Amino acid sequence: MDKGEILNREEDIFGRARKVLPGGVNSPVRAFLAVGGTPRFIARANGCRLIDTAGGEYIDYIGSWGAMILGHAHPEVLRAVVEAAERGTSYGAPCPAEVELAEEIVRRVPSVEKIRFVNSGTEATMSAVRLARAATGRNLIVKFAGGYHGHADGFLIKAGSGVAALGLPDSPGVTAGAAQDTRVVRYNDIGAVEDAFTMEGADIAAVIVEPIAGNMGVVLPENGFLTGLRALCDKYESLLIFDEVMTGFRVASGGAQELYQVRPDLTTFGKVIGGGLPVGAYGGRRELMSMIAPEGPVYQAGTLSGNPLAMTAGLKTLQLLTPQVYDKLEDISEKLQKGLTDAAKESGVPAAVQRAGSMITLFFSDKPVRNMDDAVSADHGRFGKFFNSMLDQGVHLPPSGYEAWFVSAAHNEDVIEQTISATYNALRSI
Ligand code: KE4
């Protein structure tokens, strides 16, 4: 089928989708509004490839936004999920799979002594914040401009100017009341965090941070940033929440906290721990987690929490994430970063290629991206053209310049070479 026919098929289904789904999608970024063009509707995926409903095939760097670290339809994960499904899909009662996954996470992440499973990263972060407020008796939460923690009201806050911008709603429907207890500061600016604590430290329940940012594109924490957050939280008896929904088990077996050796009080997880099925989790110190109902007074519940299929897919995924797999991910991701960097340099196109393990972002920027202001100043119009040129060449990047590309264990050297070759072509055409 030629590209025109592919596009027709995709436009037909997208037209139907827009009649019954807001924007034709179930999550905004999928609608291609940031890059232009028609989203591909995926019929199936296997390994590192997506196949759309018209038969178009793509090397996949979305990876379900990080969940598919082993690649799509991994045979051992599939087999485990099918066997679990044959035992029923949901019980609404405890099952061994949730205990086994909890034990595996507790074993891998020393800061997590107890954990609660939920059904999305949003549920995990909103619950962790509720717990932090309950544990400290304080209201304020500090987050970072460009940090995304899901769509709970308290996180949809405009990053205003000033050191610790007073929380202002960043979406209709978020009330001033919901926004007033959030403070937004610049990522990698420990001075700004110190100022926030100097001004309101006695009222700050927690700082929530992506220890390696992935939602403004990949932005690494600079020396002293994470340790500085830890020190300030200790000094003011606030809690430090690492949102590792994206980085957890992605950047290392023990997540970003293992890489940077900074111990948070609470950690949130998602994506990888569900192996592609709906999941989230929050966990941390025993005395904190014991405050969660029914053991303690802090209420949180969920019909499908601990779902046996998601638990099974997550456990099998973690079990398959061996040191050898992490070594391979590091090796091929480094090759991709070098290839992208060389392609931009040889094409005379200003670009900053930033990577943390198998998360990578190519910013069309002539300087390193250290925070959201830098990310915004990158050339996103150019990214849109680059994205569509890569898509036409069979490489499906995440449809926004503010996202991480995800490499999976199913990406091999040939696929990386194809991606780099497509990059040279795309950079010549934009
Ligand atoms: P979910 O509610 O989408 O499962 O997780 C929210 C979330 C929380 N914390 C971090 C660090 C996250 O990256 C996310 C979700 N990540 C985005 C990717 N940028 C999901 C993609 C989407 O919104 O469709």
PDB file of N, CA and C and ligand atoms in Angstrom, residues 27 29-30 65 120-122 125 148-150 210 215 243 245-246 271 403, ligand 1:
ATOM      1  N   SER A  27      -5.580  10.262  24.914  1.00  0.00           N
ATOM      2  CA  SER A  27      -4.588  11.041  25.642  1.00  0.00           C
ATOM      3  C   SER A  27      -4.070  12.096  24.668  1.00  0.00           C
ATOM      4  N   VAL A  29      -1.517  13.970  23.762  1.00  0.00           N
ATOM      5  CA  VAL A  29      -0.278  14.008  22.951  1.00  0.00           C
ATOM      6  C   VAL A  29      -0.394  13.124  21.714  1.00  0.00           C
ATOM      7  N   ARG A  30      -1.266  12.118  21.769  1.00  0.00           N
ATOM      8  CA  ARG A  30      -1.361  11.165  20.643  1.00  0.00           C
ATOM      9  C   ARG A  30      -1.976  11.788  19.386  1.00  0.00           C
ATOM     10  N   TRP A  65       5.190   5.073  25.871  1.00  0.00           N
ATOM     11  CA  TRP A  65       5.691   6.122  26.776  1.00  0.00           C
ATOM     12  C   TRP A  65       6.582   5.559  27.869  1.00  0.00           C
ATOM     13  N   SER A 120      -2.597   4.005  37.613  1.00  0.00           N
ATOM     14  CA  SER A 120      -1.938   4.951  36.698  1.00  0.00           C
ATOM     15  C   SER A 120      -0.900   5.739  37.478  1.00  0.00           C
ATOM     16  N   GLY A 121      -0.022   6.392  36.739  1.00  0.00           N
ATOM     17  CA  GLY A 121       0.957   7.254  37.394  1.00  0.00           C
ATOM     18  C   GLY A 121       0.287   8.407  38.115  1.00  0.00           C
ATOM     19  N   THR A 122      -0.792   8.916  37.514  1.00  0.00           N
ATOM     20  CA  THR A 122      -1.533  10.016  38.152  1.00  0.00           C
ATOM     21  C   THR A 122      -2.062   9.605  39.523  1.00  0.00           C
ATOM     22  N   THR A 125       0.896   9.499  42.018  1.00  0.00           N
ATOM     23  CA  THR A 125       1.438  10.784  42.510  1.00  0.00           C
ATOM     24  C   THR A 125       0.415  11.523  43.373  1.00  0.00           C
ATOM     25  N   TYR A 148       6.123  16.804  34.953  1.00  0.00           N
ATOM     26  CA  TYR A 148       4.751  16.315  34.770  1.00  0.00           C
ATOM     27  C   TYR A 148       4.538  15.122  35.677  1.00  0.00           C
ATOM     28  N   HIS A 149       3.449  15.198  36.445  1.00  0.00           N
ATOM     29  CA  HIS A 149       3.182  14.130  37.419  1.00  0.00           C
ATOM     30  C   HIS A 149       1.771  13.590  37.238  1.00  0.00           C
ATOM     31  N   GLY A 150       1.236  13.694  35.994  1.00  0.00           N
ATOM     32  CA  GLY A 150      -0.132  13.277  35.759  1.00  0.00           C
ATOM     33  C   GLY A 150      -1.077  14.455  35.879  1.00  0.00           C
ATOM     34  N   GLU A 210      10.779  14.857  39.233  1.00  0.00           N
ATOM     35  CA  GLU A 210      11.287  13.786  38.357  1.00  0.00           C
ATOM     36  C   GLU A 210      12.805  13.787  38.519  1.00  0.00           C
ATOM     37  N   ASN A 215       9.667  14.821  30.947  1.00  0.00           N
ATOM     38  CA  ASN A 215       8.458  15.410  30.383  1.00  0.00           C
ATOM     39  C   ASN A 215       8.634  16.841  29.889  1.00  0.00           C
ATOM     40  N   ASP A 243       9.339  11.131  41.661  1.00  0.00           N
ATOM     41  CA  ASP A 243       8.380  10.594  40.699  1.00  0.00           C
ATOM     42  C   ASP A 243       9.170   9.800  39.657  1.00  0.00           C
ATOM     43  N   VAL A 245       7.867   7.368  37.808  1.00  0.00           N
ATOM     44  CA  VAL A 245       6.918   6.703  36.900  1.00  0.00           C
ATOM     45  C   VAL A 245       7.613   6.393  35.583  1.00  0.00           C
ATOM     46  N   MET A 246       8.455   7.300  35.107  1.00  0.00           N
ATOM     47  CA  MET A 246       9.152   7.087  33.839  1.00  0.00           C
ATOM     48  C   MET A 246      10.542   6.462  34.048  1.00  0.00           C
ATOM     49  N   LYS A 271       4.224   2.571  34.303  1.00  0.00           N
ATOM     50  CA  LYS A 271       4.821   2.130  33.041  1.00  0.00           C
ATOM     51  C   LYS A 271       5.484   0.746  33.116  1.00  0.00           C
ATOM     52  N   GLU A 403       9.151  15.353  24.671  1.00  0.00           N
ATOM     53  CA  GLU A 403       9.029  13.980  25.159  1.00  0.00           C
ATOM     54  C   GLU A 403      10.359  13.242  25.055  1.00  0.00           C
TER      55      GLU A 403
HETATM   56  P1  KE4 B   1      -0.218   8.332  33.823  1.00  0.00           P
HETATM   57  O1  KE4 B   1      -1.336   8.876  34.662  1.00  0.00           O
HETATM   58  O2  KE4 B   1      -0.261   8.898  32.410  1.00  0.00           O
HETATM   59  O3  KE4 B   1      -0.127   6.815  33.841  1.00  0.00           O
HETATM   60  O4  KE4 B   1       1.169   8.812  34.470  1.00  0.00           O
HETATM   61  C1  KE4 B   1       1.375  10.185  34.693  1.00  0.00           C
HETATM   62  C2  KE4 B   1       2.863  10.454  34.821  1.00  0.00           C
HETATM   63  C3  KE4 B   1       3.389  10.708  36.074  1.00  0.00           C
HETATM   64  N1  KE4 B   1       4.707  10.946  36.243  1.00  0.00           N
HETATM   65  C4  KE4 B   1       5.567  10.923  35.192  1.00  0.00           C
HETATM   66  C5  KE4 B   1       7.019  11.200  35.418  1.00  0.00           C
HETATM   67  C6  KE4 B   1       5.077  10.657  33.887  1.00  0.00           C
HETATM   68  O5  KE4 B   1       5.943  10.647  32.842  1.00  0.00           O
HETATM   69  C7  KE4 B   1       3.711  10.418  33.689  1.00  0.00           C
HETATM   70  C8  KE4 B   1       3.111  10.169  32.309  1.00  0.00           C
HETATM   71  N2  KE4 B   1       4.012  10.299  31.219  1.00  0.00           N
HETATM   72  C9  KE4 B   1       3.424  10.756  29.976  1.00  0.00           C
HETATM   73  C10 KE4 B   1       4.569  10.842  28.966  1.00  0.00           C
HETATM   74  N3  KE4 B   1       5.082  12.147  28.866  1.00  0.00           N
HETATM   75  C11 KE4 B   1       2.319   9.869  29.517  1.00  0.00           C
HETATM   76  C12 KE4 B   1       1.896  10.081  28.088  1.00  0.00           C
HETATM   77  C13 KE4 B   1       0.501  10.646  27.982  1.00  0.00           C
HETATM   78  O6  KE4 B   1       0.149  11.552  28.790  1.00  0.00           O
HETATM   79  O7  KE4 B   1      -0.226  10.198  27.081  1.00  0.00           O
END
